[in-house]
């Protein structure tokens, strides 16, 4: 169904190409987008934000290969229950290897590779890793349905007594990330099995996991709806739903409590009694796939990303060639402060044309004759929202922008004196 009005204006496929964020090429293949420099900046900043948030929450990061032997996915249950969505096996000598459709089996093997004591639990393992889904051509679109996915995934190996609190903490982490990113969840869903689906046949496992997830949601005070037919093949899950400008829903973030994988891979830890015990595996993803998260951010903000995510945070505009040297000094100051800044000189057109071309850049600094000749150098500030705070010393401008970027807020300018600077 075609989009209309504002929804069409914010279609991430159109904006992604117009703003040089991403594109596709038939020689690369359908559902395999590539990232252009500005889009790569957004993706990189988002990935670094997630890794740091996870690090602060006690996660340890790993890397695992995108290939695995077919036997691995037979053990995990993916081959029996999920093979329709997997790419065919590839022959390597006498072995068959598969592009992974999930990171879970790899993380189970990493956990199993070392002995673990109850004192080490919960053990929180995270990875921003690639995986591949054999999506049908008819459902592919932009960044929301792709065949090469980069998933913000994590698995927490813990005791049964720790599972509810770990899952609840994962929901809190998701909520904090949404606040920083300007994402709004439209609802939370408890996804349960439905009739006719390919699910693991273990009623006790399903009941146990469902009871714990209800406890997580009820304890968090989050309203939710139960939805049959939306569960993973191995267990129920909490889905955090978002909506595009047309109101169409999609799942961005998930939390699951899993008893199936630990049993299939014979995972264990040594308890206080010296005996082996089976851990619980909590799956969680803060932003789901990077592709879907960026697609939603493009549409949510219409390409006008929060300052901390914007590909270019500050554009410096000398009015004429006479002010280029002053503009270059401000550019150097901004770059040294870690800002993503660029200079758009008069060779690119009139000042008005350059201002219009940079309408989505959060901050513009115009340097005319008066600003260039002022002691210490000034810049006439223009904000993306149309405000003009006036002429500001270059050092103060850079410090203000850096403070807003660090705060990750949506407000571009606080209007008050710079912290630590007399009013």
Coordinates of C-alpha atoms in Angstrom, one line a residue:
X1 CA 0.0 0.0 0.0
X2 CA 1.4 3.4 -1.0
X3 CA 2.3 5.9 1.7
X4 CA 0.6 9.3 1.6
X5 CA 1.3 12.7 3.1
X6 CA 3.9 12.9 5.9
X7 CA 4.4 9.2 5.9
X8 CA 5.7 9.3 2.3
X9 CA 7.9 12.3 3.1
X10 CA 9.6 10.3 5.9
X11 CA 9.9 7.0 4.0
X12 CA 13.4 5.8 4.9
X13 CA 14.0 4.3 1.5
X14 CA 13.5 7.7 -0.2
X15 CA 15.4 9.7 2.5
X16 CA 18.2 7.1 2.6
X17 CA 19.0 7.8 -1.0
X18 CA 18.3 11.5 -1.0
X19 CA 20.6 12.0 2.1
X20 CA 23.3 9.6 0.8
X21 CA 22.9 7.3 3.7
X22 CA 22.6 3.9 2.0
X23 CA 21.7 2.3 -1.4
X24 CA 21.5 -1.0 -3.2
X25 CA 22.9 -2.4 -6.4
X26 CA 21.4 -5.3 -8.4
X27 CA 24.9 -6.8 -8.8
X28 CA 25.2 -7.0 -5.0
X29 CA 21.7 -8.5 -4.8
X30 CA 18.3 -7.8 -3.4
X31 CA 18.1 -7.3 0.4
X32 CA 21.9 -6.5 0.6
X33 CA 22.1 -2.7 1.1
X34 CA 25.5 -1.0 1.3
X35 CA 26.2 2.0 3.6
X36 CA 27.5 5.3 2.2
X37 CA 29.8 7.5 4.3
X38 CA 27.1 9.5 6.1
X39 CA 25.0 6.4 6.8
X40 CA 28.1 4.6 8.0
X41 CA 28.7 7.4 10.5
X42 CA 25.2 7.0 11.9
X43 CA 25.6 3.3 12.1
X44 CA 29.1 3.5 13.7
X45 CA 27.9 6.0 16.4
X46 CA 24.9 3.9 17.1
X47 CA 27.0 0.7 17.5
X48 CA 29.5 2.5 19.8
X49 CA 26.6 3.8 21.9
X50 CA 25.2 0.3 22.3
X51 CA 28.6 -1.2 23.1
X52 CA 29.3 1.4 25.8
X53 CA 25.8 1.0 27.3
X54 CA 26.3 -2.8 27.5
X55 CA 29.8 -2.4 28.9
X56 CA 28.5 -0.2 31.7
X57 CA 25.7 -2.7 32.4
X58 CA 28.3 -5.5 32.9
X59 CA 28.3 -7.2 29.5
X60 CA 31.5 -8.7 28.0
X61 CA 31.8 -8.5 24.2
X62 CA 32.8 -11.3 21.9
X63 CA 33.2 -12.0 18.2
X64 CA 32.0 -15.2 16.6
X65 CA 32.0 -16.4 12.9
X66 CA 29.1 -16.0 10.6
X67 CA 29.4 -19.6 9.4
X68 CA 28.7 -22.8 11.3
X69 CA 28.5 -26.5 10.6
X70 CA 25.0 -27.7 9.8
X71 CA 25.4 -30.0 12.8
X72 CA 25.5 -26.9 15.1
X73 CA 22.0 -25.8 13.9
X74 CA 20.7 -29.4 14.1
X75 CA 21.7 -29.4 17.8
X76 CA 20.2 -25.9 18.4
X77 CA 16.9 -26.9 16.7
X78 CA 17.2 -24.2 14.0
X79 CA 17.5 -26.8 11.2
X80 CA 14.3 -28.6 12.2
X81 CA 12.2 -25.6 13.0
X82 CA 13.7 -22.7 11.1
X83 CA 15.5 -24.1 7.9
X84 CA 12.9 -22.4 5.6
X85 CA 14.5 -19.1 6.6
X86 CA 18.1 -20.2 6.3
X87 CA 20.4 -20.2 3.3
X88 CA 21.2 -23.6 1.8
X89 CA 24.3 -25.4 3.2
X90 CA 27.6 -25.0 1.4
X91 CA 30.0 -28.0 0.8
X92 CA 33.5 -27.7 2.4
X93 CA 35.1 -31.0 1.7
X94 CA 33.2 -33.6 3.7
X95 CA 31.4 -31.0 5.8
X96 CA 28.4 -28.8 5.3
X97 CA 28.5 -25.2 6.6
X98 CA 25.7 -22.7 6.9
X99 CA 25.4 -18.9 7.0
X100 CA 24.1 -18.5 10.5
X101 CA 20.5 -17.3 11.0
X102 CA 21.1 -16.6 14.7
X103 CA 24.0 -15.9 17.2
X104 CA 22.5 -18.0 20.0
X105 CA 24.2 -21.3 19.1
X106 CA 27.6 -19.6 18.8
X107 CA 27.3 -18.0 22.2
X108 CA 26.2 -21.2 23.7
X109 CA 29.4 -22.8 22.4
X110 CA 31.5 -19.9 23.7
X111 CA 30.0 -20.4 27.2
X112 CA 30.5 -24.1 27.0
X113 CA 34.2 -23.7 26.1
X114 CA 35.1 -22.8 29.7
X115 CA 34.1 -24.1 33.1
X116 CA 31.9 -21.7 35.1
X117 CA 31.2 -21.4 38.8
X118 CA 28.0 -20.0 40.3
X119 CA 30.2 -17.1 41.6
X120 CA 30.6 -16.0 37.9
X121 CA 26.9 -15.8 37.2
X122 CA 25.2 -13.9 35.8
X123 CA 27.6 -14.1 32.8
X124 CA 26.5 -11.5 30.3
X125 CA 27.9 -12.0 26.8
X126 CA 27.2 -9.5 24.0
X127 CA 28.0 -9.2 20.3
X128 CA 27.0 -7.0 17.4
X129 CA 27.3 -9.7 14.8
X130 CA 26.2 -10.5 11.3
X131 CA 23.6 -13.1 10.5
X132 CA 21.7 -14.1 7.4
X133 CA 18.1 -14.8 6.6
X134 CA 16.8 -16.2 3.3
X135 CA 13.9 -13.7 3.0
X136 CA 11.7 -13.9 -0.1
X137 CA 12.2 -11.2 -2.6
X138 CA 8.6 -9.9 -2.2
X139 CA 9.0 -8.9 1.4
X140 CA 12.4 -7.1 1.0
X141 CA 12.4 -3.4 1.5
X142 CA 15.0 -0.7 2.3
X143 CA 16.7 -1.5 5.6
X144 CA 13.7 -3.0 7.4
X145 CA 13.7 -6.4 5.6
X146 CA 17.1 -7.5 4.5
X147 CA 19.1 -10.7 4.0
X148 CA 22.3 -9.6 5.7
X149 CA 21.5 -8.5 9.2
X150 CA 23.8 -7.0 11.9
X151 CA 22.1 -7.9 15.2
X152 CA 22.7 -6.2 18.6
X153 CA 22.5 -9.5 20.5
X154 CA 23.3 -10.7 24.0
X155 CA 22.9 -13.8 26.1
X156 CA 22.9 -13.9 29.8
X157 CA 23.8 -17.2 31.4
X158 CA 22.4 -17.2 35.0
X159 CA 20.8 -19.2 37.7
X160 CA 17.0 -19.7 37.8
X161 CA 16.8 -17.3 40.7
X162 CA 18.6 -14.6 38.7
X163 CA 16.6 -14.9 35.4
X164 CA 13.7 -12.6 36.2
X165 CA 15.9 -9.7 37.5
X166 CA 18.2 -10.1 34.5
X167 CA 15.3 -9.9 32.1
X168 CA 13.9 -6.9 33.9
X169 CA 17.2 -5.1 33.8
X170 CA 17.3 -5.8 30.0
X171 CA 13.9 -4.0 29.7
X172 CA 15.3 -1.1 31.7
X173 CA 18.3 -0.9 29.3
X174 CA 16.0 -0.9 26.3
X175 CA 13.9 1.9 27.8
X176 CA 17.1 4.1 28.5
X177 CA 18.3 3.5 24.9
X178 CA 14.9 4.5 23.5
X179 CA 15.0 7.7 25.5
X180 CA 18.4 8.6 24.2
X181 CA 17.5 7.7 20.6
X182 CA 14.1 9.4 20.6
X183 CA 12.3 6.2 19.9
X184 CA 8.9 5.5 21.3
X185 CA 7.6 2.0 22.0
X186 CA 3.9 1.7 21.0
X187 CA 3.3 -1.4 23.1
X188 CA 4.9 -4.4 24.7
X189 CA 3.8 -7.9 23.6
X190 CA 4.1 -11.2 25.3
X191 CA 4.6 -13.5 22.2
X192 CA 3.3 -17.0 22.6
X193 CA 3.1 -20.0 20.4
X194 CA 0.2 -20.4 18.0
X195 CA -1.6 -23.2 16.2
X196 CA 0.3 -24.9 13.4
X197 CA 3.7 -23.3 14.0
X198 CA 7.0 -25.1 14.2
X199 CA 7.7 -25.1 17.9
X200 CA 9.8 -27.2 20.3
X201 CA 7.4 -29.8 21.7
X202 CA 7.9 -29.4 25.5
X203 CA 4.8 -28.0 27.3
X204 CA 6.6 -27.7 30.6
X205 CA 9.4 -25.7 29.1
X206 CA 6.9 -23.3 27.5
X207 CA 4.8 -22.9 30.7
X208 CA 7.9 -22.3 32.9
X209 CA 9.3 -19.6 30.6
X210 CA 5.9 -17.9 30.1
X211 CA 5.4 -17.7 33.8
X212 CA 8.7 -16.0 34.3
X213 CA 8.2 -13.5 31.5
X214 CA 4.8 -12.6 32.9
X215 CA 6.5 -12.0 36.3
X216 CA 9.1 -9.8 34.5
X217 CA 6.4 -7.7 32.9
X218 CA 4.1 -7.5 35.9
X219 CA 7.0 -6.5 38.2
X220 CA 8.1 -3.8 35.7
X221 CA 4.6 -2.3 35.7
X222 CA 4.6 -2.4 31.9
X223 CA 1.2 -2.8 30.2
X224 CA 1.3 -5.6 27.7
X225 CA -0.8 -7.8 25.4
X226 CA -0.4 -11.5 24.8
X227 CA -0.2 -12.5 21.1
X228 CA -0.4 -16.1 19.9
X229 CA 1.7 -17.2 17.0
X230 CA 4.6 -14.7 17.6
X231 CA 6.9 -16.8 19.8
X232 CA 10.3 -18.0 18.8
X233 CA 10.4 -21.7 17.9
X234 CA 12.1 -22.5 21.2
X235 CA 10.2 -20.3 23.7
X236 CA 8.0 -17.2 24.4
X237 CA 9.4 -13.7 24.3
X238 CA 8.7 -10.1 25.2
X239 CA 8.6 -8.0 22.0
X240 CA 8.9 -4.2 22.1
X241 CA 6.9 -2.8 19.3
X242 CA 7.5 0.3 17.3
X243 CA 5.5 1.9 14.5
X244 CA 6.5 3.7 11.3
X245 CA 4.8 7.0 10.2
X246 CA 2.0 4.9 8.5
X247 CA 1.3 3.2 11.8
X248 CA 2.6 -0.2 10.7
X249 CA 4.1 -2.1 13.6
X250 CA 7.4 -3.9 13.8
X251 CA 9.4 -5.6 16.5
X252 CA 12.6 -3.7 17.4
X253 CA 13.8 -5.2 20.7
X254 CA 13.2 -8.5 22.4
X255 CA 13.8 -10.3 25.7
X256 CA 13.5 -14.1 26.1
X257 CA 14.0 -16.6 28.9
X258 CA 15.2 -19.9 27.4
X259 CA 15.5 -23.3 28.9
X260 CA 15.8 -25.1 25.5
X261 CA 19.3 -24.1 24.3
X262 CA 21.0 -24.8 27.6
X263 CA 19.6 -28.3 27.6
X264 CA 20.4 -28.9 23.9
X265 CA 24.0 -27.8 24.4
X266 CA 24.4 -29.5 27.8
X267 CA 25.4 -26.2 29.4
X268 CA 26.2 -26.2 33.1
X269 CA 27.8 -24.4 36.0
X270 CA 29.3 -25.6 39.2
X271 CA 27.1 -24.7 42.1
X272 CA 27.9 -24.0 45.8
X273 CA 27.4 -27.7 46.4
X274 CA 30.1 -28.7 44.0
X275 CA 27.6 -30.3 41.6
X276 CA 26.7 -29.4 38.0
X277 CA 23.6 -27.3 37.5
X278 CA 21.9 -26.2 34.3
X279 CA 22.0 -22.4 33.7
X280 CA 19.1 -20.4 32.3
X281 CA 19.8 -18.4 29.1
X282 CA 18.3 -14.9 28.8
X283 CA 18.3 -13.6 25.3
X284 CA 18.0 -9.9 24.8
X285 CA 18.5 -7.3 22.1
X286 CA 18.4 -3.5 22.9
X287 CA 17.9 -2.2 19.4
X288 CA 17.4 -5.4 17.4
X289 CA 19.1 -5.2 14.0
X290 CA 21.2 -2.1 13.2
X291 CA 19.4 -2.0 9.8
X292 CA 15.9 -1.8 11.2
X293 CA 17.0 0.6 14.0
X294 CA 18.5 3.1 11.5
X295 CA 15.5 2.8 9.2
X296 CA 13.2 3.7 12.1
X297 CA 15.5 6.6 13.2
X298 CA 15.5 8.0 9.7
X299 CA 11.7 7.9 9.6
X300 CA 11.2 9.0 13.2
X301 CA 13.4 12.1 12.7
X302 CA 12.8 12.7 9.0
X303 CA 16.6 12.5 8.5
X304 CA 17.1 15.3 11.1
X305 CA 18.9 13.1 13.6
X306 CA 19.6 14.1 17.2
X307 CA 22.8 16.1 17.3
X308 CA 24.9 13.2 18.8
X309 CA 23.8 10.9 15.9
X310 CA 24.0 13.4 13.0
X311 CA 26.5 12.6 10.3
X312 CA 27.6 16.3 10.3
X313 CA 27.0 18.1 13.6
X314 CA 28.4 21.5 12.7
X315 CA 28.7 23.1 9.3
X316 CA 30.9 26.2 9.0
X317 CA 29.9 28.8 6.4
X318 CA 32.3 31.6 5.5
X319 CA 30.4 34.3 3.6
X320 CA 33.3 35.0 1.2
X321 CA 36.8 33.9 0.5
X322 CA 38.1 36.5 2.9
X323 CA 36.6 34.6 5.8
X324 CA 37.8 31.1 4.8
X325 CA 40.9 31.3 7.0
X326 CA 38.8 32.2 10.1
X327 CA 36.4 29.4 9.2
X328 CA 39.3 26.9 8.9
X329 CA 40.4 27.8 12.4
X330 CA 36.9 27.1 13.8
X331 CA 36.8 23.9 11.9
X332 CA 40.1 22.8 13.4
X333 CA 38.9 23.7 16.9
X334 CA 35.7 21.7 16.4
X335 CA 37.5 18.6 15.0
X336 CA 40.0 18.7 17.9
X337 CA 37.0 18.7 20.3
X338 CA 35.7 15.5 18.6
X339 CA 32.8 17.0 16.7
X340 CA 31.9 16.0 13.2
X341 CA 32.3 19.3 11.4
X342 CA 32.7 20.4 7.8
X343 CA 33.4 23.6 6.0
X344 CA 31.1 24.7 3.0
X345 CA 32.9 27.5 1.3
X346 CA 31.6 30.1 -1.2
X347 CA 32.8 27.9 -4.1
X348 CA 29.7 25.8 -3.4
X349 CA 27.2 28.6 -4.1
X350 CA 25.6 31.6 -2.4
X351 CA 25.2 31.6 1.3
X352 CA 21.5 31.1 1.0
X353 CA 22.0 28.0 -1.2
X354 CA 24.5 26.5 1.2
X355 CA 22.2 27.1 4.2
X356 CA 19.3 25.4 2.4
X357 CA 21.5 22.5 1.4
X358 CA 22.5 21.9 5.0
X359 CA 18.9 22.2 6.4
X360 CA 19.3 18.9 8.4
X361 CA 22.6 19.8 10.0
X362 CA 21.9 20.6 13.7
X363 CA 24.3 23.6 13.8
X364 CA 25.5 26.1 11.2
X365 CA 28.1 28.7 12.0
X366 CA 28.2 31.7 9.5
X367 CA 31.3 33.7 9.5
X368 CA 31.1 37.1 7.9
X369 CA 33.5 40.1 8.0
X370 CA 32.4 41.2 11.5
X371 CA 32.7 37.7 13.0
X372 CA 36.1 37.1 11.4
X373 CA 37.6 40.4 12.6
X374 CA 36.3 40.1 16.2
X375 CA 38.9 39.3 18.9
X376 CA 39.1 35.6 19.3
X377 CA 36.7 35.1 16.4
X378 CA 32.9 34.9 16.4
X379 CA 30.4 32.8 14.6
X380 CA 26.7 33.7 13.8
X381 CA 24.9 30.6 14.9
X382 CA 21.9 29.1 13.1
X383 CA 20.1 26.1 14.6
X384 CA 18.3 23.5 12.5
X385 CA 15.0 24.4 14.1
X386 CA 15.2 28.0 12.8
X387 CA 16.5 29.8 15.9
X388 CA 19.4 32.2 15.6
X389 CA 21.1 32.6 19.0
X390 CA 23.4 35.3 17.6
X391 CA 27.1 35.7 17.4
X392 CA 29.0 33.4 19.8
X393 CA 32.8 33.1 20.4
X394 CA 34.1 30.1 18.5
X395 CA 35.4 28.4 21.7
X396 CA 32.0 28.8 23.4
X397 CA 30.2 27.5 20.3
X398 CA 32.3 24.3 20.2
X399 CA 31.9 23.8 23.9
X400 CA 28.2 24.2 23.8
X401 CA 27.7 21.7 21.0
X402 CA 30.1 19.2 22.6
X403 CA 28.0 19.5 25.8
X404 CA 24.7 18.9 24.0
X405 CA 26.3 15.9 22.1
X406 CA 27.5 14.4 25.3
X407 CA 24.1 14.8 27.0
X408 CA 22.4 13.1 24.0
X409 CA 19.4 15.2 24.5
X410 CA 17.0 16.4 21.8
X411 CA 17.3 20.1 22.7
X412 CA 19.8 21.9 20.5
X413 CA 20.5 25.0 22.6
X414 CA 19.8 25.7 26.3
X415 CA 19.7 29.4 26.0
X416 CA 21.6 30.0 29.2
X417 CA 25.2 30.7 30.0
X418 CA 27.7 28.0 29.3
X419 CA 28.4 25.9 32.3
X420 CA 31.5 27.3 34.0
X421 CA 31.3 30.6 32.1
X422 CA 30.0 33.7 33.9
X423 CA 26.6 35.0 32.7

